[in-house]
Every structure is written in structure tokens, then in C-alpha cells.
C-alpha angles and dihedrals in degrees: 000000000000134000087265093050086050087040092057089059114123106235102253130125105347119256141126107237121181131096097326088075090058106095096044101047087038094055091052105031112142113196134176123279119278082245131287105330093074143009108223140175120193138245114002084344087059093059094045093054104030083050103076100011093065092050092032091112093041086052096046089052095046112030097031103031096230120149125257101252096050090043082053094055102035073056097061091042096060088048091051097048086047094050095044105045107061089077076071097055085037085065114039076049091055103032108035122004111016123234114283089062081053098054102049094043095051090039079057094046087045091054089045080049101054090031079068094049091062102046075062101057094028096046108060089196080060087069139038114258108289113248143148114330100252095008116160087208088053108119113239120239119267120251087248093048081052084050103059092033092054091043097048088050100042094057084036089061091034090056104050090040094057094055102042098084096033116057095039075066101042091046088055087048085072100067128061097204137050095236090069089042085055099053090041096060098044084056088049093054097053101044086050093046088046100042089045088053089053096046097039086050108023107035091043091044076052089057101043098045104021112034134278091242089062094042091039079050090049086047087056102047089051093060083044099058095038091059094048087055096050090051110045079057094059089110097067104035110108098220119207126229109243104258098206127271104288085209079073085060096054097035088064095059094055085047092040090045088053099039092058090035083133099050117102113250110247124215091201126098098227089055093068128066120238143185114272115252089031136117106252117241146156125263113254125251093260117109089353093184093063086060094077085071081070099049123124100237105155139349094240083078092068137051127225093276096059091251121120114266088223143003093253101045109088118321132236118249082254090062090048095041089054102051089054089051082063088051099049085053100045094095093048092049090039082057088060084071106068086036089060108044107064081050094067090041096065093037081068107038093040087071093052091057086044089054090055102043139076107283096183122136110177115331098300119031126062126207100251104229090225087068102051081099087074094078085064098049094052092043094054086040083059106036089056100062099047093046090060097037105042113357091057103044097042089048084055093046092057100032088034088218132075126262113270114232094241084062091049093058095042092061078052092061089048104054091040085062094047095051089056089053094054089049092058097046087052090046088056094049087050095056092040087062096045094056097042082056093042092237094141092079087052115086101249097340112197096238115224098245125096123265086217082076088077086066099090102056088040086064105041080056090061104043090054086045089058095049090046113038102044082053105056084044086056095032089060106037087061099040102041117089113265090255090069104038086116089047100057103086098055083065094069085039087049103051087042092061092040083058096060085051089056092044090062098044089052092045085054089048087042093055095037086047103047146350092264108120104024106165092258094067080194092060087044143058103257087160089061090055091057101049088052080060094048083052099046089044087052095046083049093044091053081047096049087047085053091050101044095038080063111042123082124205113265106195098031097085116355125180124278096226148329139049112325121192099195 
């Protein structure tokens, strides 16, 4: 970075930025989750976390003694937690304390948290007696042996949620121009992709063969040592000043628009208050009743200047304007639900198959069922790259004109429903296995077909995954207001935590409504399962076509002036 890029600094907290700060933010990036199949951190952060996320249901079975079904959901609890509460860090970053005092205390929380997580493993008063996995004679974990487990998990979820939208913004503080941010971030995806691969292979090989007290430990260390990275470089970092919580801002307009619900609407520009700098212009006809929070009432609600004396006094058209952009999207970001959820469904479940096939790979080493998720990560890897260097371009040279991001996502639905097909139809010729050997009638019987057959919905997954989540990132951080830029990528977290919520609650109606998804998968009708996702994921699809047939871009072309009534 030269003198003129320094120089262009605004002159906020001092710090050098730059590429000095590389190695240390690099070796600690967290980052949200590729969507919905793991929740990953980058660099040491991505082995802590990845560690003992990718083997959590294998853990639960063996070590606890809890049966598959809960271990799935207490799963998809812990994602979804992980997923969801990052909006929270976001805010405290961008309202109160800045970044940098979010990191390292989460970072802290996150090491209480998997600290916890040994003395589990290490301590064997810490867990019930081990026994057979399902066993109706296994003893149940104490109320005290609960209490350390939920509470380990709990801060190490806290922890890695509170970093992961905090520190992506802080490393793209330190560069002026788009060009650096580029090539960072093409360094951060690659040392997350790579560090998730280790943790999600080695560290669980480490659990399975080795012990969970030595791969929770490595776990450990590796928080340790990320921490250690991100602060001994605390002297080059350029730290931001907090700017204010932009939910302040849209909360006033629905307080504005109430307060003035007597006031007769205007259709001229000067009766409206606007942001200083900006071309005047009238609110548009969506949403018309939210315009009065923008209504001039007195001259007590604005200082000298023209600007507004508090947040909470009357908005600008632009805050106005924003919060009815967030409207507008609503329905298409309601529809990543329902993408998302069956999603979820199979991450879980695919383990459990995993638990009860052949894992072999070669006469020695077994698959371990915590890294199935692997497949997903180098499909999408894939996928990614030939989507940007062939499909795209060849798509352009037919259509002569590039793929809109709606169609994108909606190859993403597609495939997402065809994943879940061929899931189903794997889940069949497995059963079909198990009751041609009589293994139904043997407590969680290893059935005699390859794990490797669960690849090819893996993949599909990731190659829809690679159409749809790069798409709502994109999709939203066009279409949000400029006040939430840095916000836009928490909606697609949002909605993917929401969905493991969902997941669970339709697993519970699943089990109470049929006999579906007992805790032995050979004794049920996992197949089943799957096609009622194939279903759910084809209902949401239709939905989705209504939605974006409907939307039209907001921040593509705008008019120039006036009083628009769209």
C-alpha cells in the first residue's frame, strides 16, 4: 500500500492497515458459514471449530449415550445457534465497541466453551458408562454430566458466532481499493476451504482413532494459537469507530410513521425531509403509510444545518426508502427457508446413514462419519469455479446476455430438490439391503453397502449450493439500502440458522406422526423422510418462481427524479 493510499485514511482510531495485517487476520478469519452444510471459521479458528462441529453427533452416540435422532437435533441446534447469532456480535461491532473488542472476547468464550468439551472427554465422571451405541440397557447421562456438556457447547457456539461477522469486515478495513480486498479475499477463501478440509478429516480421524479428549485438545490449542496470532498483531491493525446500529435508523420510521398516523400524506417534494447532500425527492407509493415518518411537522425536529437533532426524531425519504427495500425482499428471503431446511435435514441424517454402512477405504482406514460433509465442501469448491469460468460464459455466449442472479438461484432450488431425490432413492436400496440380510431385528447393524454410495447426493448438494448461496450473497448486497451493505450477508445467515430450527421441529412432527425415523434408521423409513423433502423443497421452488417473477431489481436502474408511485 503506498503513502496516498495511508494518506486517504479517515482519521479514526490510529493503525497502519495494509498488508502487514495479513498473516495475522488470515491465520484467525472467521467467516459464515458456506451455507447451510457447515459452520466454518478460517485459518487456527477453522480447526478449533471444525474440529468438534463435523464429529458432534458421533460424540453424542458413543460418549453420551444419546440416541441418534436427539444427537442429530442437538446437532442442528448448535449450527443454528452458530449461524444466528453472529447478527448479535455484528451489532454490538458496529454500534458500541467496534470489532477488534468482539473478536478476542468471543475468541475467549469460544476457548471456555471447547475447554469444556475436553474435561468431557478427559474426565470419565464427566460422561455416562460407555456402552452399545443404541442400546436400551445404556445408562443415560446425569443431570450434572447435561450441565457441563450444554454449557460447553453453548459458549463454544457463543464464541464462534460472535467472531464470524466481525472480523470478514475488520480484515477489508485494512485496504483502501478494491483490487487488495480482491486478492484478500481470494486468499481468505482458500485458507478457509483448506483449514475446514483438515479439521473436518484430520482432527476427526484424530477422534475416532486416537481419542476425543486428544482431537477436542487439538481443538483447543488451535483457538489458542489463533488468538495469539490476531493479537500480537494489535499494533497494525487500523481499527474502525463504531458508526451506530443502522436497525436505529428503521425502527424510527415505524415509530415516526405511528407517531404522525393523523397527518395527511403530501405528494411535494419540500414537504418531506431529506438527507443532506442528496437530490430531493418524494417517497414512492409502497407501503404509502410509512411516508408520514418523513413528514415535515415542526422546526424544533431539525437543527440549523437541515440535518435531524436525533435518530429517533423524523426520518429522511432514504430512511424511509430503505426500510421499504426490506419489505419488497422479504418473500424472496422468506423462500431461503424452506431451501434451506431440507438441507439441514439430510446434513444430519447423512451421518446417521454413514454411522450404519460400510466406511472402509482400502483394508485399514475407515471413512470416519463426521467427515462425510467433505464431499460438500469439494463439490461446491468445484462447482464454484466452473460455474464462473465455463457455465457462465457459455451461458452468455448463447443468451448473449449474462445470467441474472434470480436464475441462478433458481438452478440452486433444482438441484437441491434433486439431491434430495437421489437421497431417497439411496436410502431405499439400503433398506432394501438391510431387510434382504435380516439386519432390522440387530441393534444398529453396519449394513453391507458402501458409505461412498452417499457421494452423489453430497455432491448434487454442492453443486446446488454453489449456484444458490453465492447468489443470495450477491442478490442482497445489491438489493439492501447503503446503510446495510455490511448487514447483507447476516440475511442469508439468518434464514440458514432459522432453517435448522425448522429442521428440528419437522423431525419432531416426523417422529409423533409416523414411524419414520425411529433411532435404529434400519427399523424405520428414512427414504420416506427424504422424499417428503423433495416434496417441501418443490412446494418452496413454485413459491420462489411466484416471488421472483414478481420482484424487480431495486438498485440496478432508479429514476432519475420525482415522485415515483411504484
Amino acid at each position: 500500500m503506498d503513502s496516498s493510499e495511508e494518506a486517504a485514511r479517515p482519521p479514526v482510531r490510529s493503525g497502519r492497515g495494509g498488508w502487514i495485517t495479513f498473516p495475522f487476520i488470515i491465520g484467525f478469519f472467521p467467516v459464515s458459514s458456506t451455507p447451510i452444510h457447515e459452520n466454518r471459521d478460517d485459518g487456527w479458528l477453522t480447526l478449533a471449530a471444525g474440529g468438534w462441529i463435523a464429529n458432534l453427533i458421533v460424540y453424542l452416540i458413543q460418549e453420551f449415550n444419546i440416541k441418534s435422532i436427539s444427537a442429530a437435533k442437538i446437532y442442528n441446534v448448535v449450527n443454528g445457534s452458530i449461524t444466528m447469532f453472529p447478527i448479535i456480535g455484528a451489532i454490538l461491532a458496529d454500534s458500541f465497541v467496534g470489532c477488534f473488542s468482539v473478536i478476542w472476547f468471543s475468541s475467549l468464550i469460544s476457548l471456555l466453551g471447547t475447554l469444556l468439551l475436553v474435561l468431557t472427554a478427559a474426565i470419565s465422571h464427566l460422561r455416562p458408562p460407555s456402552c452399545e451405541d443404541g442400546s436400551n440397557a445404556c445408562r443415560y447421562p446425569s443431570h450434572l454430566q447435561f450441565a457441563v456438556l450444554y454449557l460447553g457447547l453453548a459458549l463454544a457456539s457463543l464464541g464462534n458466532a460472535g467472531t464470524r461477522f466481525t472480523i470478514a469486515p475488520m480484515g477489508a478495513d485494512q485496504f483502501n481499493n478494491p483490487k487488495s480486498q480482491g486478492i484478500f479475499f481470494n486468499w481468505y477463501i482458500f485458507t478457509m476451504y483448506t483449514a475446514t478440509v483438515v479439521s473436518s478429516t484430520a482432527i476427526v480421524y484424530v477422534e475416532d482413532n486416537v481419542g476425543w479428549a486428544w482431537g477436542f485438545g487439538l481443538c483447543a490449542v488451535a483457538n489458542v494459537l489463533g488468538l495469539a496470532v490476531f493479537l500480537s498483531g494489535s499494533r497494525f491493525y487500523h481499527l474502525v469507530k463504531p458508526k451506530g446500529s443502522p436497525f436505529r435508523r428503521l425502527a424510527s420510521v415505524v415509530v415516526g410513521a405511528i407517531s404522525k398516523r393523523r397527518m395527511a400524506l403530501s405528494d411535494q417534494t419540500e414537504d418531506y425531509y431529506h438527507d443532506l447532500n442528496v437530490h430531493a425527492k418524494c417517497p414512492t407509493h409502497f407501503f404509502r403509510f410509512l411516508n408520514r415518518a418523513a413528514l415535515r411537522s415542526t422546526e424544533e425536529d431539525t437543527n440549523q444545518d437541515g440535518s435531524i437533532t436525533t435518530p429517533w426524531k423524523p426520518c429522511t425519504v432514504q430512511q424511509v426508502e430503505d426500510l421499504k427495500s426490506l419489505i419488497r425482499i422479504f418473500p424472496l428471503w422468506s423462500t431461503g427457508l424452506f431451501l434451506c431446511t431440507p438441507l439441514a435435514i439430510q446434513l444430519s441424517l447423512a451421518t446417521l446413514q454413514a454411522l450404519s454402512m460400510d466406511r472402509r477405504l482400502g483394508p485399514r482406514f475407515h471413512v470416519p462419519a463426521g467427515s462425510m460433509s467433505v464431499f460438500i465442501l469439494i463439490s461446491t469448491s468445484i462447482s464454484i469455479f466452473l460455474i464462473d469460468r465455463l457455465f457462465f460464459p457459455l451461458w452468455e455466449k448463447l443468451t448473449h446476455r449474462p445470467p441474472k442472479l434470480l436464475q441462478r438461484i433458481g438452478i440452486g432450488h433444482t438441484l437441491t430438490i434433486i439431491s434430495m431425490a437421489v437421497s431417497a432413492v439411496v436410502e431405499s436400496k439400503r433398506l432394501k439391503i438391510a431387510r434382504s440380510d435380516d439386519l432390522q431385528n440387530e441393534t444398529d447393524a453396519v449394513v453391507p453397502m458402501s458409505a461412498l454410495w452417499l457421494v452423489p447426493q453430497l455432491a448434487i448438494a454442492g453443486i446446488g449450493e454453489a449456484f444458490h448461496f453465492p447468489g443470495q450473497v450477491a442478490l442482497y448486497y445489491q438489493e439492501f439500502p447503503e446503510s446495510l451493505k455490511s448487514t447483507s450477508t447476516a440475511a442469508v445467515a439468518m434464514f440458514i440458522g432459522i432453517a435448522f430450527y425448522i429442521s428440528n421441529a419437522i423431525i419432531d412432527l416426523i417422529r409423533r406422526a409416523t414411524g419414520w425415523l425411529p433411532d435404529d434408521i434400519n427399523k424405520g423409513r428414512l427414504d420416506n423422510v427424504y422424499w417428503f423433502c423433495c416434496i417441501l423443497g418443490g412446494l418452496n421452488f413454485g413459491y420462489y418462481l411466484v416471488c421472483a417473477s414478481l420482484y424487480k431489481y431495486q438498485n440496478v436502474e432508479k429514476s432519475a427524479d420525482g415522485c415515483s408511485k411504484s
